[in-house]
PDB file of C-alpha atoms in Angstrom:
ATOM      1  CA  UNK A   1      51.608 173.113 -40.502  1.00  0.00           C
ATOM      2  CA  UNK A   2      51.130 169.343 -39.069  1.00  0.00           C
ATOM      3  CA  UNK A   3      47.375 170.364 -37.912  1.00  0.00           C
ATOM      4  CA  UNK A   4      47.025 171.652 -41.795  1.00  0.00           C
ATOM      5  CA  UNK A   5      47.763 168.671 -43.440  1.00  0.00           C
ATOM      6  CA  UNK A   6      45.920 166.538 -40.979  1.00  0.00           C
ATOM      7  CA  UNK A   7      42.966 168.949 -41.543  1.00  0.00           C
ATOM      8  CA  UNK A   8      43.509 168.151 -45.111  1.00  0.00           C
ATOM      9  CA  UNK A   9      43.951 164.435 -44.616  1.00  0.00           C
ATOM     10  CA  UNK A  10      40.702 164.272 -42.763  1.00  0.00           C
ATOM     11  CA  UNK A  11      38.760 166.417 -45.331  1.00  0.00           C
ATOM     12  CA  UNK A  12      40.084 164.422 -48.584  1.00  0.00           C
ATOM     13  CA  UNK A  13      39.671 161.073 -46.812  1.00  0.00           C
ATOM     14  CA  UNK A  14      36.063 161.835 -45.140  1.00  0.00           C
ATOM     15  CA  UNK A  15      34.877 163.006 -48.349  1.00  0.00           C
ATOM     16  CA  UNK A  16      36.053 160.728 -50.938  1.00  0.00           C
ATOM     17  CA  UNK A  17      35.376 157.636 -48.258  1.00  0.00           C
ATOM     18  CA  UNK A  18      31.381 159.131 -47.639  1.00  0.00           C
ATOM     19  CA  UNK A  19      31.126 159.556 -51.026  1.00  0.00           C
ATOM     20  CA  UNK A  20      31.937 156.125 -51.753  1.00  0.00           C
ATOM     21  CA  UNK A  21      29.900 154.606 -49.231  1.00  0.00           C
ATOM     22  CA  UNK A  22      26.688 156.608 -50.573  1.00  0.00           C
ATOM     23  CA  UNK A  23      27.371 155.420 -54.277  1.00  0.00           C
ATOM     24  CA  UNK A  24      27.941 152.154 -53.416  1.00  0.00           C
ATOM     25  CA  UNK A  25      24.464 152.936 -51.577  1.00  0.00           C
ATOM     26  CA  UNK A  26      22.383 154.533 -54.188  1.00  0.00           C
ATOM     27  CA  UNK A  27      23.265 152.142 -56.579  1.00  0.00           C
ATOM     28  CA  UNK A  28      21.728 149.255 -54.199  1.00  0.00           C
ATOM     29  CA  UNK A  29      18.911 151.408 -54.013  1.00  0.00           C
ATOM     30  CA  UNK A  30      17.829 151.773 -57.484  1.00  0.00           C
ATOM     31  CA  UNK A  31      17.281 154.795 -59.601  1.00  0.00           C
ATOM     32  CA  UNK A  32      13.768 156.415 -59.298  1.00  0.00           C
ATOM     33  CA  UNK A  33      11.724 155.029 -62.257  1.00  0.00           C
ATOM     34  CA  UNK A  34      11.069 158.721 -63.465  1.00  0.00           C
ATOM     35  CA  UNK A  35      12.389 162.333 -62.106  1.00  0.00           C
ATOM     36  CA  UNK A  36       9.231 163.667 -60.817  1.00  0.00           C
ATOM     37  CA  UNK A  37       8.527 164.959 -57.332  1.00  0.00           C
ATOM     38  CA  UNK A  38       6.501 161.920 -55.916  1.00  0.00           C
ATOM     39  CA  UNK A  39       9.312 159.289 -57.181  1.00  0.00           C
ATOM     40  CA  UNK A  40      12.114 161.422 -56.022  1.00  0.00           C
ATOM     41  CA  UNK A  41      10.641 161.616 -52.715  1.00  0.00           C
ATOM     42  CA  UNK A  42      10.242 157.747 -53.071  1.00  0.00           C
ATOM     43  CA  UNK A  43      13.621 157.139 -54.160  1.00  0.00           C
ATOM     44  CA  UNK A  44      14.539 159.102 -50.826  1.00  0.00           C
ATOM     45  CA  UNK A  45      12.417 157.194 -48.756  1.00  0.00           C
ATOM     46  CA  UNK A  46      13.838 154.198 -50.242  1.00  0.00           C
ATOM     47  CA  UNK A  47      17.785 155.405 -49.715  1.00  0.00           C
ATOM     48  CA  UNK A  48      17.876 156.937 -46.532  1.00  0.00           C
ATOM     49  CA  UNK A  49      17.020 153.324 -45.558  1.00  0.00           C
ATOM     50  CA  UNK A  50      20.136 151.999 -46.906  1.00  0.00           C
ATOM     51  CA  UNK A  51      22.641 151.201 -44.390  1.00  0.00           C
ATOM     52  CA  UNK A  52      25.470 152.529 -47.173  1.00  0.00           C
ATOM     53  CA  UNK A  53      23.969 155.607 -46.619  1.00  0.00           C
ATOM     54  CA  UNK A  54      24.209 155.854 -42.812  1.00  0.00           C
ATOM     55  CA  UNK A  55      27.786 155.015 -43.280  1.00  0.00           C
ATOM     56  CA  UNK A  56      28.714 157.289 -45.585  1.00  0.00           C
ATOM     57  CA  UNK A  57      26.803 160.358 -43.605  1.00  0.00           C
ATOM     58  CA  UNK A  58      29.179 160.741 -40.647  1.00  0.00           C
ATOM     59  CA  UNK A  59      31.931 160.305 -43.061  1.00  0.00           C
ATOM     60  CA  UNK A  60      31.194 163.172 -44.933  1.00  0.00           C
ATOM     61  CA  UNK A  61      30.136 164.851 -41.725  1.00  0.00           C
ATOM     62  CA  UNK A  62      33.516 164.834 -40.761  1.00  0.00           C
ATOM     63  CA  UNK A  63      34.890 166.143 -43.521  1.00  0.00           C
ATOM     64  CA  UNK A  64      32.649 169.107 -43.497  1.00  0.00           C
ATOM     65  CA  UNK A  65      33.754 170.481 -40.106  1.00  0.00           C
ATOM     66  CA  UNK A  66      37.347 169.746 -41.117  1.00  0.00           C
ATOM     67  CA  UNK A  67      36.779 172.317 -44.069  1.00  0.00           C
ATOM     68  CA  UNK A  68      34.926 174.471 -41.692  1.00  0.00           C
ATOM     69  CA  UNK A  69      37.783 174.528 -39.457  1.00  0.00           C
ATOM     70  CA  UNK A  70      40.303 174.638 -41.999  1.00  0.00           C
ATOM     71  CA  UNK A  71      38.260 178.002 -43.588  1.00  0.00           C
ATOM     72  CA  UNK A  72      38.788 179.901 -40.148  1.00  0.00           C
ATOM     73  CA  UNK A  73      42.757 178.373 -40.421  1.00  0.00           C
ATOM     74  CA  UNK A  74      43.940 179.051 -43.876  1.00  0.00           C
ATOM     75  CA  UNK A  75      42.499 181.245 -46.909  1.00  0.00           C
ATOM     76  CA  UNK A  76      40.079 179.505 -49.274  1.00  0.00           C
ATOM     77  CA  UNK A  77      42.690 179.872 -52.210  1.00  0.00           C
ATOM     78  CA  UNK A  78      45.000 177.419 -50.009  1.00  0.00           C
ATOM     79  CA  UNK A  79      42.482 175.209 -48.851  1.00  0.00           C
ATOM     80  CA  UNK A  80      40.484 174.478 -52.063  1.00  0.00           C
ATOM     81  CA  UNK A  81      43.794 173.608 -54.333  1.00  0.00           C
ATOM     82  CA  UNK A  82      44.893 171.298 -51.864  1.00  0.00           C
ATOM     83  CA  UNK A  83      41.197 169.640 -51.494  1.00  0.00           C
ATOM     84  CA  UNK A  84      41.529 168.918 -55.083  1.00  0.00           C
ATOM     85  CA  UNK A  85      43.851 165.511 -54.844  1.00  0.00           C
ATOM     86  CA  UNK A  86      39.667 164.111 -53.287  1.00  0.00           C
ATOM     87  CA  UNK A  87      39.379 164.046 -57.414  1.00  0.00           C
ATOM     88  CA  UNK A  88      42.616 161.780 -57.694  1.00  0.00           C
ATOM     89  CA  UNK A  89      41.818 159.603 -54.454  1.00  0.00           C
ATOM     90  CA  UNK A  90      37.896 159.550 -55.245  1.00  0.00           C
ATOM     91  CA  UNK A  91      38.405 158.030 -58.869  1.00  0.00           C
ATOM     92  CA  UNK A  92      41.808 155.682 -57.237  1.00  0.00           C
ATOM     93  CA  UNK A  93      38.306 154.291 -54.955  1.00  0.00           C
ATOM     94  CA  UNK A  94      35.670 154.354 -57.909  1.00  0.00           C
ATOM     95  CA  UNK A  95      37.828 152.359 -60.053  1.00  0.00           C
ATOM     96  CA  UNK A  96      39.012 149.836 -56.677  1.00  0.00           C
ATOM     97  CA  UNK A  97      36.091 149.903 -54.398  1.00  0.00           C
ATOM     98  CA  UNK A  98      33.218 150.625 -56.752  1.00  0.00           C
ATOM     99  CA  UNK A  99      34.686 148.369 -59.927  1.00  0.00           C
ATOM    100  CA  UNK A 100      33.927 151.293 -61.888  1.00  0.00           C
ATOM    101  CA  UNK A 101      35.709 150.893 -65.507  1.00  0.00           C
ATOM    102  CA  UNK A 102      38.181 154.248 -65.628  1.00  0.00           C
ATOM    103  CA  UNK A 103      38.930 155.144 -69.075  1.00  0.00           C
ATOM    104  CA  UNK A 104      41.888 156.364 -70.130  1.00  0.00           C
ATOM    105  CA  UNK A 105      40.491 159.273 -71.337  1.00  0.00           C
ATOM    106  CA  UNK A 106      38.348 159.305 -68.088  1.00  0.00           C
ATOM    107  CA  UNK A 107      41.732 159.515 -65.924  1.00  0.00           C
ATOM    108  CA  UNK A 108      43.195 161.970 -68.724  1.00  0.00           C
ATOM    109  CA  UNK A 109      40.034 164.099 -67.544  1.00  0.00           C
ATOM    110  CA  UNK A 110      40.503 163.915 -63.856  1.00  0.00           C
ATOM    111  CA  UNK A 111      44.084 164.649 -63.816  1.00  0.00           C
ATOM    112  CA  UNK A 112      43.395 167.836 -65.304  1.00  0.00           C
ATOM    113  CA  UNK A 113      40.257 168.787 -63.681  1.00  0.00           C
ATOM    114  CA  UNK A 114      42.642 168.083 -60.442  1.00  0.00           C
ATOM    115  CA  UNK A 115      45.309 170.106 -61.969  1.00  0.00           C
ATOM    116  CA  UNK A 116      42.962 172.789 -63.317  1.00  0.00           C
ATOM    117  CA  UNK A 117      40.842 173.289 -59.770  1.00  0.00           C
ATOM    118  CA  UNK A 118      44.249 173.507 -57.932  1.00  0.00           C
ATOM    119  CA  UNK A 119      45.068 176.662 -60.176  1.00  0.00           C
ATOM    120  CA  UNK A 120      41.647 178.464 -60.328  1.00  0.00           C
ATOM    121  CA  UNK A 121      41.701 178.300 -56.488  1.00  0.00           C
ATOM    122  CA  UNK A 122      44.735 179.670 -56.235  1.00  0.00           C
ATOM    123  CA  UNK A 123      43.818 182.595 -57.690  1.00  0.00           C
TER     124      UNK A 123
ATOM    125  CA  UNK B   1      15.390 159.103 -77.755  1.00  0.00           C
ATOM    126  CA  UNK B   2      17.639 156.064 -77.517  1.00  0.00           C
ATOM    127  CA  UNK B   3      18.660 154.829 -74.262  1.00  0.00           C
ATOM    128  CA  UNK B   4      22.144 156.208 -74.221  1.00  0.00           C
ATOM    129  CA  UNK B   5      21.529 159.368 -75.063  1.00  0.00           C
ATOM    130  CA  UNK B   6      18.557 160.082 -72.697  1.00  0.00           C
ATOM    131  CA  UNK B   7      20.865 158.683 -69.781  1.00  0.00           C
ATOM    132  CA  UNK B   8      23.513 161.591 -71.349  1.00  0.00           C
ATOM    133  CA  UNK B   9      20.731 164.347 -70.880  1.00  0.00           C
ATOM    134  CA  UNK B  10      19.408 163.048 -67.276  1.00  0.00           C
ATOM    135  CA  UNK B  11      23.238 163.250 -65.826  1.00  0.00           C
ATOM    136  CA  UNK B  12      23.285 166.588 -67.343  1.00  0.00           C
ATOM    137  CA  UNK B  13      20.681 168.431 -66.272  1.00  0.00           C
ATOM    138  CA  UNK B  14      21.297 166.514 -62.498  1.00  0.00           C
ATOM    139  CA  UNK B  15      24.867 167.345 -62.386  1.00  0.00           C
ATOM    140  CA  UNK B  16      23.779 170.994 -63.408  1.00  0.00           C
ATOM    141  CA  UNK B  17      21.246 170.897 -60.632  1.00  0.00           C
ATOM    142  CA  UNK B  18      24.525 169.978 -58.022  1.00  0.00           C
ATOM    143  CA  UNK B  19      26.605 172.432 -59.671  1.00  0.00           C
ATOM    144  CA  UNK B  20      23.972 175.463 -58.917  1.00  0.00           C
ATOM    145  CA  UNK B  21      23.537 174.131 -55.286  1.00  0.00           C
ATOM    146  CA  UNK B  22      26.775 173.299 -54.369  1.00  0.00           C
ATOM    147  CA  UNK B  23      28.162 176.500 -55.756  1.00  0.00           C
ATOM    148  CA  UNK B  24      25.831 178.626 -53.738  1.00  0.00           C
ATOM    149  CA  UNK B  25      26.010 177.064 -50.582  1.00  0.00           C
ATOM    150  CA  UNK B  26      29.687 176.746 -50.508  1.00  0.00           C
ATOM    151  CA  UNK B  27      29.796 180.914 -51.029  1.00  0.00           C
ATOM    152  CA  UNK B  28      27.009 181.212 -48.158  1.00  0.00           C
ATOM    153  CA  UNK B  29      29.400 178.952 -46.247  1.00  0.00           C
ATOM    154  CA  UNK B  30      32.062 180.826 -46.495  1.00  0.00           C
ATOM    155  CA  UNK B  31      30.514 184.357 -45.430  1.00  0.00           C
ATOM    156  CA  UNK B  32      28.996 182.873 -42.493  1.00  0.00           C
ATOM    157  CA  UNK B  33      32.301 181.185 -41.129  1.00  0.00           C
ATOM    158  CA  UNK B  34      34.312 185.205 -41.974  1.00  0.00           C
ATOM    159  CA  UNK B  35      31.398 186.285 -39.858  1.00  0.00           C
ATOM    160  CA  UNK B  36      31.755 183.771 -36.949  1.00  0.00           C
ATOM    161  CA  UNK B  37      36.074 184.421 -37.230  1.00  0.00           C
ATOM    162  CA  UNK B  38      38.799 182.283 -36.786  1.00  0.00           C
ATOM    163  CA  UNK B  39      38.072 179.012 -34.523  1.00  0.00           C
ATOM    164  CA  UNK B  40      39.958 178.414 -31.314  1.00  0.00           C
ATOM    165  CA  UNK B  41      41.331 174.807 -30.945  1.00  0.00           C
ATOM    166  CA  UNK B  42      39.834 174.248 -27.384  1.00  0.00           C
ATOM    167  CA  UNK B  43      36.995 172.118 -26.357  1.00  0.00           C
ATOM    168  CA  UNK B  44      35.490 175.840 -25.356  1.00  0.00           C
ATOM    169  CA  UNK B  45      36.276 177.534 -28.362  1.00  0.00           C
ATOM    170  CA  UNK B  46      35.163 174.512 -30.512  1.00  0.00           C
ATOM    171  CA  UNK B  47      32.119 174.757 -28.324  1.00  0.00           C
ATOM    172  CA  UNK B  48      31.558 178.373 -29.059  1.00  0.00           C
ATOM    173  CA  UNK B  49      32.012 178.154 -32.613  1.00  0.00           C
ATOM    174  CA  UNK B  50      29.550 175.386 -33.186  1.00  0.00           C
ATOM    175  CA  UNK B  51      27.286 177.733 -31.152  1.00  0.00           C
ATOM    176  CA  UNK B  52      27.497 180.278 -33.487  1.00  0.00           C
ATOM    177  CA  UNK B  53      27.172 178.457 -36.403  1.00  0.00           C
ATOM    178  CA  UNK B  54      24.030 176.407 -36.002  1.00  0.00           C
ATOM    179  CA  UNK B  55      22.445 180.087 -34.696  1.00  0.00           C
ATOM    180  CA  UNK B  56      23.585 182.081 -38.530  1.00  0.00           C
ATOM    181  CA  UNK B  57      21.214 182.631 -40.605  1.00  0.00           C
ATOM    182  CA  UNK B  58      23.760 182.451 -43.319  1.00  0.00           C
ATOM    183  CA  UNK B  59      25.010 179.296 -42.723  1.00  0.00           C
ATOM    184  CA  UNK B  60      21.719 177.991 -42.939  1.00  0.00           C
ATOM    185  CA  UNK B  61      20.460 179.211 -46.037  1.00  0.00           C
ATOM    186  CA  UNK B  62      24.055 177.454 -47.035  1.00  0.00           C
ATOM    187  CA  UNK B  63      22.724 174.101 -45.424  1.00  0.00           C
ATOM    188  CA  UNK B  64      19.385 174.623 -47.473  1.00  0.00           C
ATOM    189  CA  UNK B  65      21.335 174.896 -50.547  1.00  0.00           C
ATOM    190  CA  UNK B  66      23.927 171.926 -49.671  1.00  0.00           C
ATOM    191  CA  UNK B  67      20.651 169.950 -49.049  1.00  0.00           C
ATOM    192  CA  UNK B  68      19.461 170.564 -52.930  1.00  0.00           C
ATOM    193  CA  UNK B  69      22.848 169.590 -53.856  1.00  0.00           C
ATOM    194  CA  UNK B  70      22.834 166.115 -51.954  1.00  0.00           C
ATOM    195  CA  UNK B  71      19.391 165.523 -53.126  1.00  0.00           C
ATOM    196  CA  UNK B  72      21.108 165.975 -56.996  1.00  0.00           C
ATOM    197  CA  UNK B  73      24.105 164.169 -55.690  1.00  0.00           C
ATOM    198  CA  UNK B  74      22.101 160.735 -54.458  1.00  0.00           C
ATOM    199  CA  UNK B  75      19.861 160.932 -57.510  1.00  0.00           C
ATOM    200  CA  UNK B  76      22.297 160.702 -60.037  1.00  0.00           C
ATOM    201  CA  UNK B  77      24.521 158.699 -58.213  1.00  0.00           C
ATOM    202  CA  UNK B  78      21.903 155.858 -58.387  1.00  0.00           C
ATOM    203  CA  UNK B  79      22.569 155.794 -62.494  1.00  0.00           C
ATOM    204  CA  UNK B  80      25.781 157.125 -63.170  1.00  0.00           C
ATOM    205  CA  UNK B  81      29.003 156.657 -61.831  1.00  0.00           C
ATOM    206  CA  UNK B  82      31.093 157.918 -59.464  1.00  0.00           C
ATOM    207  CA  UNK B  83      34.179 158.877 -61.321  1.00  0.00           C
ATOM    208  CA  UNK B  84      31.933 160.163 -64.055  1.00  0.00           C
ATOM    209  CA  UNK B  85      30.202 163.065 -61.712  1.00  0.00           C
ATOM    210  CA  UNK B  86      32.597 163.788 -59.615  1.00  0.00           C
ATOM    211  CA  UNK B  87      34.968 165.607 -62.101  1.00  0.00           C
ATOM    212  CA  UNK B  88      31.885 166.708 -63.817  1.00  0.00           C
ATOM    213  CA  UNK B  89      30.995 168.082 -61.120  1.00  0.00           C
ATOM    214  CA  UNK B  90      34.357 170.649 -61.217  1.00  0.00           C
ATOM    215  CA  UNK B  91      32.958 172.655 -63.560  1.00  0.00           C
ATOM    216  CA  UNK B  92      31.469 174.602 -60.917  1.00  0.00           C
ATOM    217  CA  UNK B  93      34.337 176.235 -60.818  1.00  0.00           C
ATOM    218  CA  UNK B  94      35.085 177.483 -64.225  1.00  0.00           C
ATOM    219  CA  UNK B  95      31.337 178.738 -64.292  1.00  0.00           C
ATOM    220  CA  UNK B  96      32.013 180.498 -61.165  1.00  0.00           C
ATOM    221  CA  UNK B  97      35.520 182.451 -63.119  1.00  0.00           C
ATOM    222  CA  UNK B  98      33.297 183.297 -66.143  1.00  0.00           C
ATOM    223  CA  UNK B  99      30.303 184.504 -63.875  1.00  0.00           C
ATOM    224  CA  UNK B 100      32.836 186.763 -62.014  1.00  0.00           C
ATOM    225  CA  UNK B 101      34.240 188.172 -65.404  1.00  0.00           C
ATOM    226  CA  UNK B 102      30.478 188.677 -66.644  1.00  0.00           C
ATOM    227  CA  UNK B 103      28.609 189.965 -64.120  1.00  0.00           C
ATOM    228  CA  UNK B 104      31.210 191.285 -61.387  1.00  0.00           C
ATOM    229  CA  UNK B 105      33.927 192.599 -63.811  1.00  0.00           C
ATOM    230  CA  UNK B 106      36.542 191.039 -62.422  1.00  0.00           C
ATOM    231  CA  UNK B 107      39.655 190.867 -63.809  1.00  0.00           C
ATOM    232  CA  UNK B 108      40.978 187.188 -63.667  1.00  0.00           C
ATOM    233  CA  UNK B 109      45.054 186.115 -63.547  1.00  0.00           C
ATOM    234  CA  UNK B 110      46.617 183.969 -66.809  1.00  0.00           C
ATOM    235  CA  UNK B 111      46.812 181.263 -64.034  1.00  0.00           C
ATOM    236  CA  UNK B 112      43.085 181.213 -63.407  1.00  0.00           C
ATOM    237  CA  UNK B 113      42.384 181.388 -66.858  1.00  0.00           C
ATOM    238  CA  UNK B 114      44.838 178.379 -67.681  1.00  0.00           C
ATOM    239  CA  UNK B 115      43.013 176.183 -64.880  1.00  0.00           C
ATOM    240  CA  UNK B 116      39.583 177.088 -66.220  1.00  0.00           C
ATOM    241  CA  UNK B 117      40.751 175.672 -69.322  1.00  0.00           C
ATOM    242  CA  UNK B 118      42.053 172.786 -68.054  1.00  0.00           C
ATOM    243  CA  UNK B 119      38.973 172.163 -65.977  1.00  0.00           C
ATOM    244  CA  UNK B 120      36.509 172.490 -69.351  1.00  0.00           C
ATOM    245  CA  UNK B 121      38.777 170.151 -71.012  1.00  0.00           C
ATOM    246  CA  UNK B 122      39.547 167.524 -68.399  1.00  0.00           C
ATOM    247  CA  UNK B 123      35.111 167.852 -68.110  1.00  0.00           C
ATOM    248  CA  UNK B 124      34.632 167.258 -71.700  1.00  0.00           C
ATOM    249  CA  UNK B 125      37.117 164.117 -71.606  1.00  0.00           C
ATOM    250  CA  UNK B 126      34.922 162.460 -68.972  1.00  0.00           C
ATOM    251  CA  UNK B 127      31.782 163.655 -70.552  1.00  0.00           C
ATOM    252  CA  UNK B 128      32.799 161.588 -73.542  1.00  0.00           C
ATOM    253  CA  UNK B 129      33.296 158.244 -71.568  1.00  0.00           C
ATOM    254  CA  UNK B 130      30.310 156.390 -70.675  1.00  0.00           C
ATOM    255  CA  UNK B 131      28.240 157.646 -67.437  1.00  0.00           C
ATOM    256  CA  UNK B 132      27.491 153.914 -66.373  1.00  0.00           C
ATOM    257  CA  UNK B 133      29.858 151.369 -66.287  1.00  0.00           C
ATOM    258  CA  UNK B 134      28.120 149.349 -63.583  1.00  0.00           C
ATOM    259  CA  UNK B 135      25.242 147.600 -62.651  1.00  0.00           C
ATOM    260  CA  UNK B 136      22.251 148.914 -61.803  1.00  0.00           C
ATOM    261  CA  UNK B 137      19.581 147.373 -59.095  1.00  0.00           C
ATOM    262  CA  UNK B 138      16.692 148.246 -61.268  1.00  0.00           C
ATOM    263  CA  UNK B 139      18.219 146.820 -64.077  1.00  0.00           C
ATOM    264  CA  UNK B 140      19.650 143.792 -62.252  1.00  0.00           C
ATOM    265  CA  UNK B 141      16.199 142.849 -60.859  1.00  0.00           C
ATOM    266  CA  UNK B 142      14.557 143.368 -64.411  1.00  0.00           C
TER     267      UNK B 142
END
């Protein structure tokens, strides 16, 4: 049970954290001036040389082989449910990290898209 | 086009684009690890199991598609923000309970059904807010 919900701890935290880091990242970056191959391989160029990025990497690294790990553990219908609070903790971050403005009707929307993953998982 | 909208229709068709990837590579993911088994908490069963996984052909064409999904991801992260595509991003999971109906015939519990709902809802509330509610570099330097 413990080495669940430090699994889980790990995976929410590693993900929402990485995710975080590689916003704040791609926003210092830039968006590529149009969505064609050449600028989108520019634009990657351009943010894999953003130390944001690099930061956010192993972070998300982690994460992944905690829901590896937690796959072989616990069925998929457990594991996914309880992988959605990421939404709640990701947009808590967004809103105090990124100084993203959060909408009511923004949180209104994550709460149940939190709400509404947990139950489709679960089968 | 005006501005705003055209912004609407490039997080779209990006978040799409993650939905697809992510989607496929999380189900390639997850047949590769039942094939591999349950991991052993030891530094030689943690061993083994990494072993195995970086030598599955499954898991890999799961890496490929994660790949396509991070490429999505970082793109239209550099526009919109977080908290707008990341619960966009959940409905992934409703298209995956209507594909299963569709195409696989499956039949799918009131619960399911009552989260799918939820998820389509709580989607279309944050796809009503404003994708950008930050600065941009390119617009900052212009």
């Amino acid at each position: 049970m413990i080495r669940v919900v430090l699994g889980l701890a790990v995976l929410v935290f590693g993900s929402t954290g990485g995710e975080i880091a590689i916003t704040y990242g791609m926003k210092e970056t830039g968006e590529p001036a149009r969505l064609r191959p050449r600028e989108l391989l520019q634009f990657l160029g351009r943010a894999v040389r953003n130390g944001w990025f690099w930061a956010g990497v192993p972070l998300m690294a982690l994460s992944f082989y905690a829901l590896l790990v937690l796959l072989s553990w616990e069925p998929i219908s457990l594991v996914i449910p309880a992988s959605a609070m990421s939404y709640v903790v990701g947009t808590l971050g967004a809103k105090y990290i990124l100084g993203e403005q959060v909408s009511a009707a923004r949180w209104a929307g994550v709460v149940l898209v939190c709400a509404g993953v947990a139950l489709v998982a679960a089968g | 086009m005006s501005h705003e909208s055209r912004l609407r229709i490039k997080t779209l068709v990006m978040v799409l684009a993650m939905v697809v990837c992510a989607n496929a590579g999380d189900l390639m993911l997850k047949r590769g690890m039942s094939q591999i088994g349950a991991v052993q908490l030891t530094a030689a069963g943690v061993a083994h199991a990494f072993q195995l996984t970086v030598t599955n052909a499954t898991i890999w064409t799961g890496i490929f598609f994660l790949i396509g999904f991070m490429t999505s991801y970082m793109t239209v992260l550099s526009w919109a923000d977080y908290s707008y595509v990341m619960p966009a991003g959940a409905f992934g999971y409703a298209l995956l309970t209507l594909l299963a109906v569709i195409f696989l015939h499956e039949s799918v519990s009131l619960r399911r059904w009552v989260g799918v709902v939820m998820i389509c809802v709580g989607v279309l509330l944050v796809g009503q807010t404003k994708p950008r509610t930050t600065e941009v570099a390119s617009e900052a330097l212009a």
